[in-house]
Coordinates of N, CA and C in Angstrom, one line a residue:
X81 N 0.8 17.3 -16.3 CA 0.5 16.2 -15.3 C 0.6 14.9 -15.9
X82 N 0.1 14.4 -14.6 CA -0.3 13.0 -14.9 C -0.9 12.3 -14.5
X83 N -0.8 10.5 -15.2 CA -2.6 10.6 -14.4 C -2.3 9.9 -13.4
X84 N -1.8 9.2 -12.1 CA -2.0 7.9 -11.7 C -3.1 6.7 -11.3
X85 N -3.4 5.8 -11.2 CA -4.5 5.2 -10.8 C -3.4 4.4 -9.8
X86 N -4.6 3.8 -8.8 CA -4.1 3.6 -7.9 C -5.4 2.7 -7.0
X87 N -5.1 2.1 -6.2 CA -6.8 1.4 -5.4 C -6.8 2.5 -3.8
X88 N -7.8 3.0 -3.5 CA -8.1 3.8 -1.7 C -9.0 2.8 -1.1
X89 N -8.5 2.3 -0.1 CA -9.6 1.8 0.4 C -10.4 2.7 2.1
X90 N -11.7 3.2 2.2 CA -12.4 3.6 2.6 C -12.9 3.0 4.1
X91 N -12.5 3.3 5.0 CA -12.7 3.1 6.3 C -15.3 2.1 6.3
X92 N -15.2 2.5 5.2 CA -17.0 1.8 4.7 C -17.7 2.2 4.0
X93 N -18.3 1.5 3.9 CA -19.2 0.8 2.5 C -20.1 2.0 2.1
X94 N -19.9 2.8 1.0 CA -21.4 3.9 0.9 C -21.7 3.6 1.1
X95 N -23.0 3.7 1.1 CA -25.0 3.9 0.6 C -24.6 5.0 -0.7
X96 N -25.7 4.3 -1.1 CA -26.3 5.1 -2.8 C -25.4 6.2 -2.9
X97 N -26.7 7.3 -1.9 CA -26.3 8.1 -1.9 C -24.6 9.0 -0.9
X98 N -24.7 8.1 -0.7 CA -23.2 8.5 -0.7 C -22.3 8.7 -1.1
X99 N -22.5 7.1 -2.4 CA -21.4 6.9 -3.4 C -21.5 8.7 -4.4
X100 N -22.8 9.2 -3.9 CA -23.4 10.4 -4.7 C -22.5 11.6 -4.2
X101 N -22.0 12.0 -3.2 CA -21.2 11.8 -2.1 C -20.0 12.6 -2.6
X102 N -19.6 10.8 -2.5 CA -18.1 11.3 -3.0 C -18.0 11.6 -4.4
X103 N -18.5 11.1 -5.2 CA -18.8 11.6 -7.0 C -18.7 13.2 -6.9
X104 N -19.5 14.5 -6.3 CA -19.2 16.5 -5.5 C -17.8 16.0 -3.8
X105 N -17.2 15.4 -3.9 CA -16.0 15.3 -3.1 C -15.1 16.0 -3.9
X106 N -15.3 15.1 -5.9 CA -14.2 15.0 -6.3 C -13.4 14.3 -6.9
X107 N -14.4 13.1 -6.7 CA -14.0 11.7 -7.4 C -14.7 11.1 -9.2
X108 N -14.8 12.0 -9.7 CA -15.6 12.2 -10.4 C -14.2 11.2 -11.1
X109 N -12.9 11.3 -11.2 CA -12.1 10.7 -11.4 C -12.3 9.1 -11.3
X110 N -13.0 8.7 -10.4 CA -12.9 7.4 -10.0 C -14.4 6.8 -10.2
X111 N -13.9 5.1 -10.0 CA -15.4 4.2 -9.3 C -15.3 3.2 -8.8
X112 N -16.3 3.7 -7.3 CA -16.7 4.1 -6.5 C -16.9 2.4 -6.5
X113 N -16.9 1.5 -5.5 CA -17.3 -0.1 -5.0 C -17.8 -0.4 -3.9
X114 N -18.6 -1.8 -3.8 CA -18.9 -1.7 -2.5 C -18.3 -3.1 -2.1
X115 N -18.6 -3.5 -1.2 CA -18.4 -5.3 -0.7 C -17.0 -5.6 0.1
X116 N -17.8 -6.2 0.1 CA -16.9 -7.1 2.3 C -17.0 -6.1 2.9
X117 N -18.3 -4.7 3.3 CA -18.8 -4.4 4.1 C -17.5 -2.9 4.4
X118 N -17.3 -2.8 3.2 CA -16.3 -1.6 3.0 C -16.3 -1.0 2.0
X119 N -16.0 0.3 1.6 CA -15.3 0.6 0.4 C -14.2 0.8 -0.7
X120 N -14.2 1.1 -1.6 CA -13.1 0.6 -2.4 C -13.3 2.0 -3.5
X121 N -12.5 2.4 -3.4 CA -12.4 3.7 -4.9 C -11.2 3.0 -5.5
X122 N -11.8 2.6 -7.3 CA -10.3 2.8 -8.1 C -10.5 4.4 -8.6
X123 N -9.1 4.4 -7.8 CA -8.8 5.8 -8.5 C -7.6 6.2 -10.3
X124 N -8.6 7.5 -10.3 CA -7.2 7.3 -12.5 C -7.5 8.7 -11.9
X125 N -6.5 9.8 -11.3 CA -5.9 10.7 -10.5 C -5.3 11.9 -11.9
X126 N -5.5 13.0 -12.0 CA -4.8 13.6 -12.4 C -3.9 14.8 -11.4
X127 N -2.9 14.6 -11.4 CA -1.4 15.6 -10.9 C 0.2 15.6 -10.9
X128 N 0.1 16.9 -10.3 CA 2.4 16.7 -10.8 C 2.7 15.0 -10.6
X129 N 2.2 15.0 -9.2 CA 3.2 13.2 -8.8 C 2.1 12.6 -7.8
X130 N 2.4 11.1 -7.7 CA 1.3 10.9 -7.1 C 1.6 10.7 -6.0
X131 N 2.4 11.1 -5.4 CA 2.0 12.1 -3.3 C 1.2 13.0 -3.5
X132 N 1.2 14.3 -4.3 CA 0.0 15.0 -4.7 C -1.5 14.3 -4.3
X133 N -1.2 13.1 -5.6 CA -3.1 12.8 -5.7 C -3.1 11.9 -4.6
X134 N -1.7 11.4 -3.9 CA -2.8 10.6 -2.9 C -2.9 11.1 -1.6
X135 N -2.7 12.4 -1.7 CA -2.7 13.7 -0.6 C -4.9 14.3 -1.3
X136 N -4.5 14.4 -3.0 CA -5.5 14.9 -2.7 C -7.3 14.2 -2.8
X137 N -6.6 12.5 -2.6 CA -7.4 11.5 -3.2 C -8.2 11.7 -1.3
X138 N -7.6 11.9 -0.2 CA -7.3 11.3 1.2 C -8.6 12.8 2.3
X139 N -8.3 14.0 1.3 CA -8.7 15.2 1.7 C -10.6 15.4 0.9
X140 N -10.4 14.7 -0.7 CA -11.7 15.0 -1.3 C -12.7 13.8 -0.5
X141 N -11.6 12.0 0.1 CA -12.3 11.8 0.6 C -13.0 12.3 2.5
X142 N -12.4 12.7 3.1 CA -12.6 13.1 4.3 C -13.5 14.1 3.8
X143 N -13.9 15.1 2.2 CA -14.8 16.0 2.3 C -16.2 15.7 1.9
X144 N -15.9 14.5 1.6 CA -17.5 12.8 1.4 C -18.0 12.8 3.3
X145 N -17.2 12.6 4.4 CA -17.3 11.8 5.3 C -16.7 10.0 5.8
X146 N -16.3 10.4 4.2 CA -15.4 9.1 5.1 C -13.4 9.7 5.1
X147 N -13.0 8.4 5.4 CA -11.4 7.9 6.1 C -10.9 7.3 4.6
X148 N -10.0 7.5 4.4 CA -9.0 6.5 3.5 C -8.4 6.4 4.6
X149 N -8.5 4.3 4.2 CA -7.7 3.6 5.4 C -6.3 2.7 4.8
X150 N -6.3 2.5 3.6 CA -6.0 1.8 3.1 C -5.8 2.3 2.3
X151 N -4.7 2.0 0.8 CA -3.8 2.1 -0.2 C -4.1 0.2 -0.9
X152 N -4.1 0.0 -1.7 CA -3.5 -0.5 -3.1 C -2.7 -0.9 -3.3
X153 N -1.2 -1.8 -2.4 CA -0.3 -1.5 -3.3 C -0.1 -3.4 -3.4
X154 N 0.9 -3.5 -4.0 CA 1.8 -5.0 -3.5 C 3.4 -4.9 -2.9
X155 N 3.5 -3.6 -1.6 CA 4.6 -4.2 -0.9 C 3.7 -5.2 0.4
X156 N 3.0 -5.5 0.6 CA 3.5 -6.9 1.5 C 3.6 -7.7 0.7
X157 N 3.8 -8.7 0.5 CA 4.0 -10.3 -0.6 C 4.7 -11.4 0.4
X158 N 4.3 -12.4 -0.1 CA 4.8 -13.6 0.6 C 5.9 -14.0 0.6
X159 N 6.6 -14.5 0.8 CA 8.3 -14.7 0.8 C 7.5 -16.3 -0.8
X160 N 7.5 -16.6 -0.9 CA 7.1 -17.8 -2.6 C 6.7 -16.1 -2.9
X161 N 6.4 -14.7 -2.9 CA 6.8 -14.7 -4.1 C 7.9 -13.2 -4.1
X162 N 8.6 -13.4 -3.1 CA 9.9 -12.5 -2.8 C 10.4 -13.7 -3.5
X163 N 10.4 -14.6 -3.2 CA 11.5 -15.8 -3.5 C 12.0 -16.1 -5.7
X164 N 10.4 -16.0 -5.9 CA 10.5 -15.8 -7.2 C 11.0 -14.7 -7.8
X165 N 10.3 -13.4 -7.3 CA 11.3 -12.0 -7.6 C 12.6 -12.4 -7.7
X166 N 13.5 -12.5 -6.6 CA 14.6 -12.9 -6.2 C 15.2 -13.9 -6.8
X167 N 14.5 -15.3 -7.3 CA 15.5 -16.3 -8.2 C 15.5 -16.9 -7.3
X168 N 15.5 -17.0 -5.8 CA 16.4 -18.4 -5.4 C 14.9 -19.0 -5.2
X169 N 14.8 -20.0 -4.4 CA 13.8 -21.2 -3.8 C 13.4 -21.1 -2.6
X170 N 12.2 -20.9 -2.4 CA 10.8 -20.3 -1.3 C 12.1 -21.0 0.0
X171 N 12.3 -22.2 0.2 CA 13.0 -22.7 1.6 C 14.5 -22.3 2.0
X172 N 14.9 -21.2 0.9 CA 16.5 -20.7 1.1 C 15.9 -19.4 1.5
X173 N 14.3 -18.6 1.2 CA 14.1 -16.7 1.8 C 13.4 -17.6 2.8
X174 N 13.0 -18.4 3.2 CA 12.4 -19.2 4.0 C 14.4 -18.9 5.6
X175 N 14.6 -19.6 5.3 CA 15.6 -19.6 6.4 C 16.4 -18.5 6.3
X176 N 16.5 -17.6 5.1 CA 16.4 -15.5 5.6 C 16.2 -15.3 6.9
X177 N 14.3 -16.0 5.6 CA 13.9 -14.5 6.7 C 14.1 -15.3 8.3
X178 N 14.2 -16.3 8.6 CA 14.3 -16.8 10.4 C 14.9 -16.6 10.7
X179 N 16.7 -16.1 9.5 CA 17.5 -16.6 10.7 C 18.3 -17.5 10.3
X180 N 17.5 -18.3 10.4 CA 18.5 -19.8 10.5 C 19.9 -20.0 8.7
X181 N 20.1 -18.4 8.0 CA 21.1 -18.8 7.4 C 20.8 -17.7 7.1
X182 N 22.2 -16.7 6.0 CA 22.1 -15.8 6.1 C 23.0 -14.7 7.0
X183 N 23.5 -13.1 6.4 CA 23.9 -12.1 7.9 C 22.9 -12.4 8.8
X184 N 21.6 -12.6 8.3 CA 20.6 -11.7 9.4 C 19.7 -10.0 9.0
X185 N 19.5 -9.7 9.9 CA 18.6 -8.6 9.2 C 17.3 -9.0 9.0
X186 N 17.0 -9.8 7.3 CA 15.5 -10.3 6.9 C 14.9 -8.6 7.4
X187 N 13.8 -7.9 6.8 CA 13.3 -7.8 7.1 C 11.7 -8.1 8.4
X188 N 10.9 -8.5 9.2 CA 9.9 -8.3 10.4 C 9.3 -8.7 10.1
X189 N 8.9 -10.2 9.4 CA 7.3 -10.3 8.5 C 5.9 -10.3 9.6
X190 N 4.5 -9.8 9.0 CA 3.7 -9.5 9.3 C 3.3 -11.0 9.5
X191 N 3.3 -11.7 10.0 CA 2.5 -13.3 10.3 C 1.9 -13.6 10.8
X192 N 1.4 -14.8 10.6 CA -0.4 -14.8 11.6 C -0.3 -16.3 11.0
X193 N -1.8 -17.5 10.7 CA -2.0 -18.9 10.9 C -1.0 -19.3 10.0
X194 N -0.2 -19.5 9.7 CA 1.0 -20.8 9.4 C 0.7 -19.2 7.6
X195 N 1.2 -18.0 7.3 CA 1.2 -17.1 6.9 C 2.7 -16.5 7.3
X196 N 2.9 -15.8 6.2 CA 3.8 -14.4 6.2 C 4.1 -13.3 5.4
X197 N 3.7 -12.3 5.7 CA 3.4 -11.1 4.4 C 5.3 -10.3 4.9
X198 N 6.5 -10.4 4.0 CA 7.0 -8.8 4.3 C 7.0 -8.1 3.8
X199 N 8.2 -6.9 3.6 CA 7.6 -5.3 2.7 C 8.6 -6.2 1.7
X200 N 7.9 -5.9 0.6 CA 8.7 -5.8 -0.9 C 10.4 -4.6 -0.1
X201 N 9.8 -4.0 -1.0 CA 10.6 -2.6 -0.6 C 12.0 -3.4 0.6
X202 N 11.4 -2.9 1.2 CA 12.8 -3.2 2.4 C 14.0 -4.7 1.6
X203 N 12.7 -5.9 1.8 CA 13.0 -7.4 1.4 C 14.5 -6.4 0.4
X204 N 12.9 -6.4 -1.2 CA 14.6 -6.1 -2.1 C 15.9 -5.4 -1.8
X205 N 15.2 -4.0 -0.9 CA 17.2 -3.3 -0.1 C 17.7 -4.3 0.5
X206 N 16.5 -5.4 1.0 CA 18.2 -6.4 2.1 C 18.7 -7.1 0.6
X207 N 17.9 -7.5 -0.3 CA 18.6 -8.5 -1.7 C 20.0 -7.7 -1.9
X208 N 19.4 -6.4 -2.4 CA 20.1 -5.6 -3.0 C 22.1 -5.3 -2.2
X209 N 21.3 -4.6 -0.6 CA 22.1 -4.7 0.2 C 23.2 -5.8 0.7
X210 N 23.5 -7.1 0.9 CA 23.3 -8.8 1.0 C 23.7 -9.1 0.1
X211 N 23.0 -9.4 -0.7 CA 24.2 -10.3 -1.9 C 24.4 -9.3 -3.1
X212 N 23.9 -8.7 -3.7 CA 24.5 -7.1 -5.1 C 23.1 -7.4 -5.4
X213 N 21.8 -8.3 -5.5 CA 20.3 -8.5 -6.8 C 20.7 -7.6 -6.7
X214 N 20.7 -7.7 -8.2 CA 19.5 -6.4 -8.9 C 18.2 -6.6 -8.4
X215 N 17.8 -6.3 -7.9 CA 16.4 -5.9 -7.7 C 15.7 -4.5 -7.3
X216 N 14.9 -4.7 -7.5 CA 14.3 -2.6 -7.7 C 13.2 -3.5 -7.3
X217 N 12.6 -2.2 -6.7 CA 11.3 -1.2 -6.3 C 11.2 0.3 -7.1
X218 N 10.5 0.1 -7.2 CA 9.8 1.6 -7.7 C 9.8 2.3 -7.5
X219 N 10.5 3.8 -7.2 CA 9.8 5.0 -6.2 C 8.2 5.0 -6.7
X220 N 7.1 4.3 -7.4 CA 5.5 4.5 -6.6 C 5.4 3.3 -5.8
X221 N 6.0 2.2 -6.1 CA 5.9 1.6 -5.6 C 6.2 1.3 -3.6
X222 N 7.6 2.7 -4.1 CA 7.5 2.8 -2.1 C 6.9 4.0 -2.0
X223 N 6.6 4.9 -2.9 CA 5.7 5.5 -1.9 C 4.5 5.3 -2.1
X224 N 3.8 4.2 -2.6 CA 2.5 3.5 -2.2 C 2.3 2.9 -0.8
X225 N 3.5 2.0 -0.4 CA 3.3 1.7 0.5 C 4.3 2.8 1.2
X226 N 4.8 3.1 1.4 CA 4.6 4.8 2.8 C 3.5 5.4 2.5
X227 N 2.3 6.2 1.8 CA 1.1 5.7 2.6 C 0.4 5.0 3.5
X228 N 0.2 4.1 2.1 CA -0.7 2.8 2.9 C -0.1 2.6 4.5
X229 N 1.1 2.8 4.9 CA 1.7 2.6 6.1 C 0.9 3.3 6.3
X230 N 1.7 4.5 6.4 CA 0.6 5.9 6.9 C -0.3 6.1 7.4
X231 N -1.0 6.0 6.3 CA -3.3 5.3 6.0 C -3.4 4.5 7.2
X232 N -3.3 3.2 7.4 CA -3.0 2.2 8.9 C -2.5 2.8 10.0
X233 N -1.9 3.2 9.3 CA -1.4 4.0 11.0 C -2.6 4.9 12.2
X234 N -3.0 5.1 11.3 CA -3.4 6.9 11.4 C -5.2 5.6 11.5
X235 N -5.8 4.6 11.5 CA -6.0 4.2 11.2 C -6.4 3.5 12.6
X236 N -5.3 3.4 13.4 CA -5.1 2.7 13.9 C -5.2 3.4 16.0
X237 N -5.1 4.7 14.8 CA -5.3 5.8 16.0 C -4.3 6.4 16.1
X238 N -2.7 6.4 14.9 CA -1.3 6.3 15.6 C -1.6 8.3 15.0
X239 N -1.3 9.0 16.8 CA -0.5 10.4 16.8 C 0.0 10.3 14.6
X240 N -0.5 10.8 14.0 CA 0.6 11.7 13.5 C 0.7 13.5 12.7
X241 N 0.9 13.6 13.8 CA 0.4 14.9 13.7 C 1.5 15.7 13.1
X242 N 2.7 14.7 12.8 CA 3.9 15.9 12.5 C 4.3 15.4 11.2
X243 N 3.5 14.0 10.5 CA 3.4 13.8 9.5 C 2.2 14.7 8.5
X244 N 1.5 15.7 8.4 CA 1.4 16.2 7.6 C 1.7 16.3 6.8
X245 N 0.7 16.4 5.9 CA -0.6 16.7 5.6 C -1.8 14.8 5.2
X246 N -0.8 13.9 5.6 CA -2.0 13.2 5.5 C -2.5 12.6 6.9
X247 N -2.5 12.9 7.7 CA -2.9 13.5 9.4 C -3.5 14.1 9.3
X248 N -4.2 15.2 8.2 CA -5.3 16.1 8.6 C -6.7 15.2 8.6

């Protein structure tokens, strides 16, 4: 067994009594925290795989009356972070991201007021494919990113039935 460390975000901030329920549901390996209107669990879960650890955390949270709505991962990053990781200037990465230069097809950004975030996993794959850059996203990053995206979709009410067990 391996101990897997990650942060799970809950659908709401637990009360003192609910923190006890979380421990009773199996989170004796975690540190529940409160703040900003939502709860989070700093998890150190023993399991054969990271995926099994995530599934067990989701199930334990449900048993305590909570839903895990996100996992902390570093998959969503700024274009500045992408530039640093691939050894290019911010301006060059911005031009690639907006299609003003390069081969096109750069991963779609999640954008807001003056900011853009892209999936590091997708950006690393794109730079590896189009520029032969030896940038990697680890298997751990890929699993956390995929599980995080599934949990966020579920929190938005997207039907994930075919993707059990996270949809349970």
